[in-house]
Amino acid sequence: YLVNTGWSGGAYGVGKRMDIVATRQIVASILDGSIKEAEFSKPDTHFQLSFPTTLKGVAPEVLDPSRAWGDKGKFEETCAKLSSMFAANFRKHERSQP
């Protein structure tokens, strides 16, 4: 599982740090296995990641990054930029492998 422990709701200066109580609840759901019973979203268009749509004790806005951002256009722009940066980095390392 991938758990966001960084920023949510916007880039640095706009968003805020992930809530530690929510983060602990997400990790607890992973460790106790209850996350396996959750419904998951369809994979997102940029990273092909799915996320639980509900977890006990965690607000849906925390689980769905797009809901946490007030500016949906900026969210999509940031995802596209980050996705292209990841792709470029992967291509760089693919060439360097024997």
mmCIF file of C-alpha atoms in Angstrom:
data_model
loop_
_atom_site.group_PDB
_atom_site.id
_atom_site.type_symbol
_atom_site.label_atom_id
_atom_site.label_comp_id
_atom_site.label_asym_id
_atom_site.label_seq_id
_atom_site.Cartn_x
_atom_site.Cartn_y
_atom_site.Cartn_z
ATOM 1 C CA TYR A 1 0.000 0.000 0.000
ATOM 2 C CA LEU A 2 1.036 3.591 -0.642
ATOM 3 C CA VAL A 3 0.101 6.018 2.148
ATOM 4 C CA ASN A 4 0.332 9.764 1.619
ATOM 5 C CA THR A 5 2.072 11.267 4.631
ATOM 6 C CA GLY A 6 2.922 14.506 2.869
ATOM 7 C CA TRP A 7 0.692 17.262 1.521
ATOM 8 C CA SER A 8 -3.009 17.187 0.709
ATOM 9 C CA GLY A 9 -5.429 19.721 -0.702
ATOM 10 C CA GLY A 10 -2.879 21.594 -2.770
ATOM 11 C CA ALA A 11 0.783 22.128 -3.351
ATOM 12 C CA TYR A 12 3.114 23.414 -0.645
ATOM 13 C CA GLY A 13 1.789 26.744 0.619
ATOM 14 C CA VAL A 14 -1.783 25.965 -0.427
ATOM 15 C CA GLY A 15 -2.459 22.503 0.953
ATOM 16 C CA LYS A 16 -1.691 21.198 4.389
ATOM 17 C CA ARG A 17 0.167 18.291 5.923
ATOM 18 C CA MET A 18 -1.767 15.050 6.130
ATOM 19 C CA ASP A 19 -3.618 14.715 9.404
ATOM 20 C CA ILE A 20 -1.685 12.369 11.700
ATOM 21 C CA VAL A 21 -4.860 10.875 13.187
ATOM 22 C CA ALA A 22 -6.158 9.985 9.710
ATOM 23 C CA THR A 23 -2.755 8.621 8.729
ATOM 24 C CA ARG A 24 -2.694 6.401 11.809
ATOM 25 C CA GLN A 25 -6.197 5.138 11.054
ATOM 26 C CA ILE A 26 -5.218 4.290 7.467
ATOM 27 C CA VAL A 27 -2.122 2.420 8.657
ATOM 28 C CA ALA A 28 -4.206 0.599 11.298
ATOM 29 C CA SER A 29 -6.655 -0.488 8.567
ATOM 30 C CA ILE A 30 -3.752 -1.883 6.573
ATOM 31 C CA LEU A 31 -2.231 -3.681 9.549
ATOM 32 C CA ASP A 32 -5.481 -5.208 10.828
ATOM 33 C CA GLY A 33 -6.554 -6.202 7.317
ATOM 34 C CA SER A 34 -9.835 -4.290 7.334
ATOM 35 C CA ILE A 35 -8.709 -2.319 4.270
ATOM 36 C CA LYS A 36 -9.159 -5.532 2.250
ATOM 37 C CA GLU A 37 -12.917 -5.291 2.878
ATOM 38 C CA ALA A 38 -13.156 -1.704 1.593
ATOM 39 C CA GLU A 39 -14.447 -0.758 -1.830
ATOM 40 C CA PHE A 40 -11.779 0.774 -4.047
ATOM 41 C CA SER A 41 -12.007 3.442 -6.725
ATOM 42 C CA LYS A 42 -11.304 2.814 -10.361
ATOM 43 C CA PRO A 43 -7.643 3.464 -11.186
ATOM 44 C CA ASP A 44 -6.889 7.145 -11.726
ATOM 45 C CA THR A 45 -5.877 8.323 -15.195
ATOM 46 C CA HIS A 46 -2.395 9.557 -14.315
ATOM 47 C CA PHE A 47 -0.855 6.871 -12.108
ATOM 48 C CA GLN A 48 -3.298 3.960 -12.397
ATOM 49 C CA LEU A 49 -3.683 3.909 -8.602
ATOM 50 C CA SER A 50 -6.865 2.920 -6.784
ATOM 51 C CA PHE A 51 -7.766 4.026 -3.283
ATOM 52 C CA PRO A 52 -10.376 2.928 -0.752
ATOM 53 C CA THR A 53 -13.545 4.980 -1.056
ATOM 54 C CA THR A 54 -14.343 4.553 2.635
ATOM 55 C CA LEU A 55 -12.380 3.555 5.715
ATOM 56 C CA LYS A 56 -13.651 3.673 9.267
ATOM 57 C CA GLY A 57 -12.591 6.923 10.925
ATOM 58 C CA VAL A 58 -11.180 8.549 7.763
ATOM 59 C CA ALA A 59 -12.911 11.370 5.873
ATOM 60 C CA PRO A 60 -13.542 10.586 2.177
ATOM 61 C CA GLU A 61 -11.677 13.790 1.205
ATOM 62 C CA VAL A 62 -8.546 12.329 2.759
ATOM 63 C CA LEU A 63 -8.844 9.105 0.774
ATOM 64 C CA ASP A 64 -9.577 10.750 -2.593
ATOM 65 C CA PRO A 65 -6.863 13.307 -3.360
ATOM 66 C CA SER A 66 -8.967 15.065 -6.016
ATOM 67 C CA ARG A 67 -11.647 15.861 -3.432
ATOM 68 C CA ALA A 68 -9.111 17.485 -1.105
ATOM 69 C CA TRP A 69 -8.034 20.100 -3.675
ATOM 70 C CA GLY A 70 -10.256 23.168 -3.959
ATOM 71 C CA ASP A 71 -8.906 23.964 -7.437
ATOM 72 C CA LYS A 72 -9.686 20.860 -9.530
ATOM 73 C CA GLY A 73 -7.932 22.282 -12.601
ATOM 74 C CA LYS A 74 -4.744 22.810 -10.617
ATOM 75 C CA PHE A 75 -5.049 19.265 -9.262
ATOM 76 C CA GLU A 76 -5.233 17.805 -12.789
ATOM 77 C CA GLU A 77 -2.395 20.059 -13.975
ATOM 78 C CA THR A 78 -0.202 18.997 -11.054
ATOM 79 C CA CYS A 79 -0.986 15.286 -11.592
ATOM 80 C CA ALA A 80 -0.137 15.541 -15.297
ATOM 81 C CA LYS A 81 3.146 17.297 -14.535
ATOM 82 C CA LEU A 82 4.133 14.817 -11.826
ATOM 83 C CA SER A 83 3.172 11.867 -14.018
ATOM 84 C CA SER A 84 5.356 13.120 -16.862
ATOM 85 C CA MET A 85 8.242 13.668 -14.432
ATOM 86 C CA PHE A 86 7.944 10.066 -13.206
ATOM 87 C CA ALA A 87 7.793 8.758 -16.780
ATOM 88 C CA ALA A 88 10.894 10.744 -17.773
ATOM 89 C CA ASN A 89 12.772 9.457 -14.737
ATOM 90 C CA PHE A 90 11.815 5.849 -15.474
ATOM 91 C CA ARG A 91 12.937 6.216 -19.097
ATOM 92 C CA LYS A 92 16.292 7.580 -17.922
ATOM 93 C CA HIS A 93 16.885 4.551 -15.709
ATOM 94 C CA GLU A 94 15.639 2.014 -18.269
ATOM 95 C CA ARG A 95 18.412 3.070 -20.640
ATOM 96 C CA SER A 96 21.092 2.698 -17.977
ATOM 97 C CA GLN A 97 20.313 -0.931 -17.166
ATOM 98 C CA PRO A 98 22.432 -3.654 -18.837
#
